[in-house]
């Protein structure tokens, strides 16, 4: 679900072959796709590998805050839906790892980068899911923000990434709708339930708005990725689009946004909003959010506890191969 | 994470799926699995969660021989210059009707 524009500098473009580079750029400018074995500038490969693998890590880490509520979902319907959603996130992670692998980095290397803390993932998953309403807020806001970010990526110049994103976007819309339905049900329930929905919105609104990454005035890496047609819209444009779409949805179910500066601007036809706390964003990205340590601990434990399964599957496959080979010899 | 580096990799498989409306198998993506049985099961979970398919093929990725993109011109240019392979190349009077 969740790509995030992280504030990382462009990879320096090593002085490559100007003829190949010009041909590559012309290909991209003509809206043609770049495929795995095509020639590409090293910077393009590095930027995409980083972006796609971080996106994959976000999907995988994103299973944790929601998985936290599977056993405590209020009804069987909600439980089945949440289970399916978390399973989808796992699937999305796998599509994305596959896409990143086509650029020449192995899955094991990417896991290692995540587990050692070298690779980043979306800051949003370092916030805790304290109540059931948080599951509604995540689906509605976090997946909503992710969809805004991801739709333009379906047209990304790199073929495998674009194809993975098309699949992901198709599956994502159920996620947002199930989240909004949870919020709507709570907002129309008892006063306590409505308060729970409001509290979840209060806590998730700003982190969701931050998912679009630093403001364009701060962001250092938009130009090159735009030229390469990896990115199509600026962080601020996407953020505004998200706010414009989401605010009326919240008002429709009688909830208030935790931003006293939020008001509709008749002139621009957009919602004006208050100042974003970028120090919080930077802190969470840097590893000091409410749940960073817990998330990484859980991921490492899952990886370590799964080691015997990976080893056993390999040993079993080898045993079967040996047996088949022996049977073949015996038959001759 | 030192043992990460020594842990052997699972082989890569390409997944092809025949969609419900009877089309040919089409490349859906790839995955890692230790053998063909496991690759099929994983392909079902990863690529057909919403009834996308009726039939799955899995092929070890290293069993695929691909044309080289740098030879693209040599490979495919000959077919582009032979316009007489298309029906519109031939002039047939309108009176003959649809052919």
Coordinates of C-alpha atoms in Angstrom, one line a residue:
Chain A
X1 CA 0.0 0.0 0.0
X2 CA 2.5 2.5 1.0
X3 CA 5.2 4.2 -0.8
X4 CA 6.5 7.3 0.7
X5 CA 8.6 10.1 -0.7
X6 CA 11.6 10.0 1.6
X7 CA 13.9 12.8 1.7
X8 CA 17.0 11.2 0.2
X9 CA 19.4 12.9 -2.1
X10 CA 19.5 11.8 -5.7
X11 CA 22.1 9.2 -6.5
X12 CA 24.9 10.9 -8.2
X13 CA 24.9 10.1 -11.8
X14 CA 28.2 8.7 -12.7
X15 CA 29.6 10.0 -16.0
X16 CA 28.1 7.4 -18.2
X17 CA 27.9 7.0 -22.0
X18 CA 26.3 10.2 -23.3
X19 CA 25.0 8.4 -26.4
X20 CA 23.3 5.7 -24.5
X21 CA 22.0 8.2 -22.0
X22 CA 20.5 10.3 -24.7
X23 CA 18.9 7.3 -26.3
X24 CA 17.5 6.2 -22.9
X25 CA 16.1 9.7 -22.2
X26 CA 14.4 9.8 -25.6
X27 CA 12.9 6.4 -24.9
X28 CA 11.5 7.7 -21.6
X29 CA 10.3 11.0 -23.1
X30 CA 8.4 9.0 -25.7
X31 CA 6.5 7.3 -22.8
X32 CA 8.0 3.9 -23.7
X33 CA 8.8 1.5 -20.9
X34 CA 12.2 0.5 -19.7
X35 CA 12.5 -3.3 -19.2
X36 CA 14.9 -5.2 -17.0
X37 CA 17.6 -6.1 -19.6
X38 CA 17.5 -2.7 -21.3
X39 CA 20.4 -0.3 -20.8
X40 CA 19.8 2.2 -18.0
X41 CA 21.9 4.8 -16.2
X42 CA 23.3 3.6 -12.9
X43 CA 21.5 6.4 -11.1
X44 CA 18.2 5.3 -12.5
X45 CA 18.9 1.7 -11.4
X46 CA 19.9 2.8 -7.9
X47 CA 17.1 5.2 -7.4
X48 CA 14.5 2.6 -8.5
X49 CA 16.0 -0.2 -6.4
X50 CA 15.9 2.0 -3.4
X51 CA 12.4 3.2 -4.0
X52 CA 10.9 -0.1 -4.9
X53 CA 12.6 -2.0 -2.0
X54 CA 11.5 0.6 0.5
X55 CA 8.0 0.4 -0.8
X56 CA 8.2 -3.4 -0.4
X57 CA 9.5 -3.1 3.1
X58 CA 6.7 -0.7 4.0
X59 CA 4.1 -3.3 2.8
X60 CA 5.7 -6.0 5.0
X61 CA 6.2 -3.8 8.1
X62 CA 2.6 -2.5 7.5
X63 CA 1.3 -6.0 8.3
X64 CA 2.3 -5.5 11.9
X65 CA 0.1 -2.7 13.2
X66 CA -3.0 -4.2 11.6
X67 CA -2.1 -7.8 12.4
X68 CA -2.3 -6.6 16.0
X69 CA -6.1 -6.4 15.7
X70 CA -7.0 -9.6 13.8
X71 CA -7.8 -11.7 16.9
X72 CA -9.8 -8.8 18.4
X73 CA -11.9 -7.7 15.5
X74 CA -15.4 -7.1 16.7
X75 CA -17.3 -9.4 14.3
X76 CA -16.5 -12.3 12.0
X77 CA -17.1 -10.1 9.0
X78 CA -14.6 -7.5 10.2
X79 CA -12.1 -10.3 11.0
X80 CA -12.3 -11.9 7.6
X81 CA -11.9 -8.6 5.9
X82 CA -8.9 -7.6 8.0
X83 CA -7.3 -10.9 7.5
X84 CA -7.7 -10.6 3.7
X85 CA -6.3 -7.0 3.9
X86 CA -3.2 -8.1 5.8
X87 CA -2.7 -11.0 3.4
X88 CA -2.9 -8.5 0.5
X89 CA -0.2 -6.4 2.1
X90 CA 2.0 -9.4 2.2
X91 CA 1.2 -10.1 -1.5
X92 CA 2.0 -6.5 -2.4
X93 CA 5.3 -6.8 -0.7
X94 CA 6.1 -9.9 -2.7
X95 CA 5.1 -8.2 -6.1
X96 CA 7.4 -5.3 -5.2
X97 CA 10.4 -7.4 -4.1
X98 CA 10.1 -9.3 -7.4
X99 CA 10.1 -6.0 -9.3
X100 CA 13.1 -4.8 -7.4
X101 CA 14.9 -8.0 -8.0
X102 CA 14.8 -7.5 -11.8
X103 CA 17.2 -4.6 -11.2
X104 CA 19.8 -6.9 -9.9
X105 CA 19.5 -6.9 -6.1
X106 CA 18.6 -10.2 -4.5
X107 CA 15.7 -10.6 -2.1
X108 CA 18.1 -11.8 0.6
X109 CA 20.1 -8.6 0.2
X110 CA 16.9 -6.5 0.6
X111 CA 15.8 -8.4 3.7
X112 CA 19.2 -7.9 5.1
X113 CA 19.0 -4.1 4.5
X114 CA 15.6 -4.0 6.2
X115 CA 16.6 -6.1 9.2
X116 CA 19.9 -4.4 9.8
X117 CA 18.0 -1.0 9.8
X118 CA 19.9 0.2 6.7
X119 CA 16.8 0.5 4.6
X120 CA 13.9 2.8 5.4
X121 CA 10.2 2.1 5.3
X122 CA 7.1 4.4 5.6
X123 CA 7.1 6.4 8.8
X124 CA 3.4 5.8 9.3
X125 CA 3.9 2.2 10.6
X126 CA 5.9 3.5 13.5
X127 CA 2.6 4.7 15.2
X128 CA 0.7 2.3 17.4
X129 CA -2.8 0.9 16.8
X130 CA -4.3 1.5 20.2
X131 CA -8.0 0.9 19.5
X132 CA -10.2 -0.9 16.9
X133 CA -11.0 2.5 15.4
X134 CA -7.3 2.8 14.4
X135 CA -7.9 -0.1 11.9
X136 CA -10.7 2.1 10.4
X137 CA -8.4 5.1 10.3
X138 CA -5.6 3.2 8.7
X139 CA -7.8 1.9 5.9
X140 CA -9.4 5.2 5.3
X141 CA -6.5 7.6 5.7
X142 CA -3.3 5.6 5.3
X143 CA -4.5 3.5 2.4
X144 CA -6.2 6.6 1.0
X145 CA -3.0 8.5 1.0
X146 CA -1.2 5.5 -0.4
X147 CA -3.6 5.3 -3.3
X148 CA -3.0 9.0 -4.2
X149 CA 0.7 8.2 -4.2
X150 CA 0.5 5.0 -6.1
X151 CA -1.9 5.8 -9.0
X152 CA 0.7 7.9 -10.8
X153 CA 3.2 5.1 -10.3
X154 CA 1.2 2.8 -12.5
X155 CA 2.6 5.0 -15.3
X156 CA 6.2 4.8 -14.0
X157 CA 8.8 4.4 -16.8
X158 CA 10.1 1.1 -15.3
X159 CA 7.9 -1.7 -16.7
X160 CA 8.0 -4.2 -13.8
X161 CA 7.3 -1.5 -11.2
X162 CA 4.4 0.0 -13.2
X163 CA 2.9 -3.5 -13.7
X164 CA 3.2 -4.3 -10.0
X165 CA 1.5 -1.0 -9.1
X166 CA -1.4 -1.7 -11.4
X167 CA -2.1 -4.9 -9.6
X168 CA -1.7 -3.2 -6.2
X169 CA -3.9 -0.3 -7.0
X170 CA -6.7 -2.6 -8.1
X171 CA -6.6 -4.4 -4.8
X172 CA -6.1 -1.3 -2.7
X173 CA -9.5 0.2 -3.2
X174 CA -11.2 -2.5 -1.0
X175 CA -8.8 -1.5 1.7
X176 CA -9.8 2.1 1.8
X177 CA -13.5 1.3 1.6
X178 CA -13.4 -1.3 4.5
X179 CA -11.6 1.3 6.6
X180 CA -14.1 4.1 5.9
X181 CA -17.0 1.7 6.6
X182 CA -15.5 0.9 10.0
X183 CA -15.2 4.7 10.8
X184 CA -18.7 5.3 9.5
X185 CA -20.1 2.5 11.7
X186 CA -18.4 3.9 14.8
X187 CA -19.3 7.5 14.0
X188 CA -22.9 6.5 13.9
X189 CA -22.8 4.3 17.0
X190 CA -22.9 5.1 20.7
X191 CA -21.3 8.4 21.9
X192 CA -18.3 6.2 23.2
X193 CA -17.9 4.7 19.7
X194 CA -18.0 8.0 18.0
X195 CA -15.5 9.4 20.5
X196 CA -13.3 6.4 19.6
X197 CA -13.5 7.2 15.9
X198 CA -12.7 10.9 16.6
X199 CA -9.7 9.9 18.7
X200 CA -8.3 7.7 16.0
X201 CA -8.8 10.5 13.4
X202 CA -7.0 12.9 15.8
X203 CA -4.0 10.7 16.1
X204 CA -3.8 9.5 12.4
X205 CA -4.5 12.6 10.5
X206 CA -1.1 14.4 10.7
X207 CA 1.0 11.3 10.2
X208 CA -1.1 10.5 7.1
X209 CA -0.6 14.0 5.7
X210 CA 3.1 13.5 6.3
X211 CA 3.1 10.3 4.2
X212 CA 3.6 12.5 1.1
X213 CA 7.0 13.4 2.3
X214 CA 8.7 16.7 2.7
X215 CA 7.4 19.9 1.1
X216 CA 8.6 20.6 -2.4
X217 CA 10.6 23.5 -1.2
X218 CA 12.6 21.0 1.0
X219 CA 12.7 18.0 -1.2
X220 CA 16.0 17.5 -3.0
X221 CA 15.2 14.7 -5.4
X222 CA 12.2 15.6 -7.4
X223 CA 13.8 16.9 -10.6
X224 CA 15.7 13.9 -11.7
X225 CA 13.0 11.4 -10.8
X226 CA 10.5 13.6 -12.7
X227 CA 12.8 13.6 -15.7
X228 CA 13.1 9.9 -15.6
X229 CA 9.3 9.6 -15.2
X230 CA 9.6 7.6 -12.0
X231 CA 7.6 10.4 -10.3
X232 CA 4.8 12.3 -12.0
X233 CA 3.5 14.8 -9.4
X234 CA 5.2 16.7 -6.6
X235 CA 4.8 15.8 -2.9
X236 CA 2.7 19.0 -2.2
X237 CA 0.4 18.4 -5.2
X238 CA -0.4 14.9 -4.1
X239 CA -0.8 16.0 -0.5
X240 CA -3.3 18.7 -1.5
X241 CA -5.2 16.2 -3.6
X242 CA -5.5 13.8 -0.7
X243 CA -6.7 16.5 1.7
X244 CA -9.3 17.8 -0.8
X245 CA -10.6 14.3 -1.3
X246 CA -10.6 13.3 2.4
X247 CA -11.9 16.3 4.3
X248 CA -15.5 16.0 2.9
X249 CA -15.5 12.3 3.6
X250 CA -14.7 13.0 7.3
X251 CA -17.3 15.7 7.6
X252 CA -19.9 13.4 6.0
X253 CA -19.7 11.1 9.0
X254 CA -19.6 14.0 11.4
X255 CA -16.0 13.9 12.4
X256 CA -13.7 16.9 13.0
X257 CA -10.1 17.2 11.7
X258 CA -7.5 18.1 14.3
X259 CA -6.4 21.2 12.4
X260 CA -7.9 24.6 13.4
X261 CA -6.5 26.2 10.2
X262 CA -8.4 23.8 7.9
X263 CA -10.8 25.7 5.8
X264 CA -12.1 25.7 2.3
X265 CA -10.6 28.4 0.1
X266 CA -13.2 29.6 -2.4
X267 CA -10.6 31.3 -4.5
X268 CA -8.4 28.3 -5.1
X269 CA -11.2 25.7 -4.6
X270 CA -8.8 23.8 -2.3
X271 CA -8.7 23.2 1.4
X272 CA -6.1 25.3 3.2
X273 CA -4.4 23.5 6.1
X274 CA -2.2 24.3 9.0
X275 CA 1.6 23.9 9.5
X276 CA 3.0 20.3 9.4
X277 CA 5.3 19.4 12.3
X278 CA 8.3 18.4 10.3
X279 CA 10.4 17.8 13.3
X280 CA 8.1 14.9 14.2
X281 CA 8.4 13.5 10.7
X282 CA 12.2 13.7 10.8
X283 CA 12.3 12.1 14.2
X284 CA 10.1 9.1 13.2
X285 CA 12.0 8.6 9.9
X286 CA 15.3 8.7 11.8
X287 CA 14.1 5.8 14.0
X288 CA 12.7 7.6 17.0
X289 CA 9.0 7.1 16.5
X290 CA 6.7 5.5 19.1
X291 CA 7.1 1.9 17.6
X292 CA 10.3 1.8 15.5
X293 CA 12.1 -0.5 17.8
X294 CA 9.1 -2.8 18.4
X295 CA 8.5 -3.1 14.6
X296 CA 12.1 -4.0 13.8
X297 CA 12.2 -6.5 16.7
X298 CA 9.1 -8.2 15.5
X299 CA 10.4 -8.4 11.9
X300 CA 13.7 -9.8 13.0
X301 CA 12.0 -12.4 15.3
X302 CA 9.7 -13.4 12.4
X303 CA 12.7 -13.8 10.1
X304 CA 14.8 -15.8 12.7
X305 CA 11.9 -18.0 13.7
X306 CA 11.2 -18.8 10.1
X307 CA 14.7 -19.9 9.4
X308 CA 14.1 -23.6 10.1
X309 CA 11.2 -23.5 7.7
X310 CA 13.4 -22.1 4.9
X311 CA 16.0 -24.7 5.6
X312 CA 13.6 -27.6 5.9
X313 CA 11.9 -26.7 2.5
X314 CA 15.3 -26.7 0.8
X315 CA 16.4 -29.9 2.4
X316 CA 13.1 -31.6 1.5
X317 CA 13.4 -30.4 -2.2
X318 CA 16.9 -31.8 -2.3
X319 CA 15.9 -35.1 -0.8
X320 CA 13.1 -35.5 -3.4
X321 CA 15.5 -34.6 -6.2
X322 CA 18.0 -37.2 -4.9
X323 CA 15.3 -39.9 -4.6
X324 CA 14.1 -39.2 -8.2
X325 CA 17.6 -39.4 -9.5
X326 CA 18.2 -42.7 -7.6
X327 CA 15.0 -44.2 -8.9
X328 CA 16.0 -43.2 -12.4
X329 CA 19.3 -45.0 -12.1
X330 CA 17.7 -48.1 -10.6
X331 CA 15.2 -48.2 -13.5
X332 CA 18.0 -48.2 -16.1
Chain B
X1 CA 22.6 -11.0 10.6
X2 CA 25.9 -12.7 9.7
X3 CA 24.2 -16.0 8.9
X4 CA 22.1 -14.1 6.3
X5 CA 24.9 -14.3 3.8
X6 CA 25.5 -18.0 4.1
X7 CA 21.8 -18.9 4.0
X8 CA 21.2 -20.5 0.5
X9 CA 18.8 -18.7 -1.8
X10 CA 15.5 -20.2 -2.9
X11 CA 15.3 -20.5 -6.7
X12 CA 13.3 -18.1 -8.7
X13 CA 10.2 -19.1 -10.7
X14 CA 8.2 -17.3 -13.3
X15 CA 4.4 -17.6 -13.0
X16 CA 2.0 -17.8 -15.9
X17 CA -1.8 -17.7 -15.4
X18 CA -4.7 -18.6 -17.7
X19 CA -7.5 -16.2 -16.9
X20 CA -11.1 -17.4 -16.6
X21 CA -12.2 -16.2 -20.1
X22 CA -10.1 -18.8 -21.9
X23 CA -7.1 -16.8 -23.0
X24 CA -3.6 -18.1 -23.3
X25 CA -1.4 -18.3 -20.2
X26 CA 0.1 -14.9 -19.5
X27 CA 3.1 -13.9 -17.4
X28 CA 1.8 -12.7 -14.0
X29 CA 5.1 -12.3 -12.1
X30 CA 7.7 -14.3 -10.3
X31 CA 8.3 -15.8 -6.9
X32 CA 10.8 -17.9 -4.9
X33 CA 10.2 -21.5 -4.0
X34 CA 12.2 -24.6 -3.3
X35 CA 10.4 -26.9 -5.8
X36 CA 7.6 -26.9 -8.4
X37 CA 4.9 -28.1 -6.0
X38 CA 5.7 -25.3 -3.6
X39 CA 5.9 -22.8 -6.5
X40 CA 2.4 -23.7 -7.6
X41 CA 1.0 -23.3 -4.1
X42 CA 2.7 -20.0 -3.6
X43 CA 1.6 -18.8 -7.1
X44 CA -2.0 -19.6 -6.1
X45 CA -1.7 -17.5 -2.9
X46 CA 0.3 -14.6 -4.4
X47 CA -1.3 -14.2 -7.8
X48 CA -4.9 -15.6 -7.7
X49 CA -6.5 -14.2 -4.5
X50 CA -9.4 -12.8 -6.4
X51 CA -10.3 -15.5 -8.9
X52 CA -7.8 -14.3 -11.5
X53 CA -7.1 -17.7 -12.9
X54 CA -8.2 -21.2 -13.9
X55 CA -4.8 -22.7 -14.5
X56 CA -1.2 -21.9 -13.5
X57 CA 2.2 -22.7 -15.0
X58 CA 5.4 -22.2 -13.1
X59 CA 8.7 -22.3 -14.9
X60 CA 12.2 -22.1 -13.3
X61 CA 13.4 -18.6 -14.4
X62 CA 16.8 -20.0 -15.5
X63 CA 15.0 -22.3 -18.0
X64 CA 13.8 -19.3 -20.1
X65 CA 16.0 -18.3 -23.0
X66 CA 15.3 -14.7 -23.9
X67 CA 16.2 -12.6 -26.9
X68 CA 18.8 -9.9 -26.3
X69 CA 17.3 -6.4 -26.2
X70 CA 20.4 -5.0 -27.8
X71 CA 19.7 -7.3 -30.8
X72 CA 16.2 -5.9 -31.1
X73 CA 16.7 -4.1 -34.4
X74 CA 18.4 -7.1 -36.1
X75 CA 15.7 -9.4 -34.7
X76 CA 12.6 -7.5 -35.6
X77 CA 13.4 -5.0 -38.3
X78 CA 12.9 -7.6 -41.1
X79 CA 9.2 -8.0 -40.2
X80 CA 8.6 -4.2 -40.3
X81 CA 9.8 -3.7 -43.8
X82 CA 7.5 -6.3 -45.3
X83 CA 4.3 -4.4 -45.8
X84 CA 3.1 -7.0 -48.4
X85 CA 2.4 -9.3 -45.4
X86 CA -0.6 -7.1 -44.5
X87 CA -3.9 -7.3 -46.3
X88 CA -4.1 -3.6 -46.9
X89 CA -1.1 -3.8 -49.3
X90 CA -3.4 -5.3 -52.0
X91 CA -5.7 -3.2 -54.1
X92 CA -9.1 -4.8 -54.6
X93 CA -11.9 -2.8 -56.3
X94 CA -14.7 -1.8 -53.9
X95 CA -17.3 -3.6 -56.1
X96 CA -15.8 -6.9 -55.1
X97 CA -17.1 -6.3 -51.6
X98 CA -15.6 -7.4 -48.3
X99 CA -12.7 -9.8 -48.6

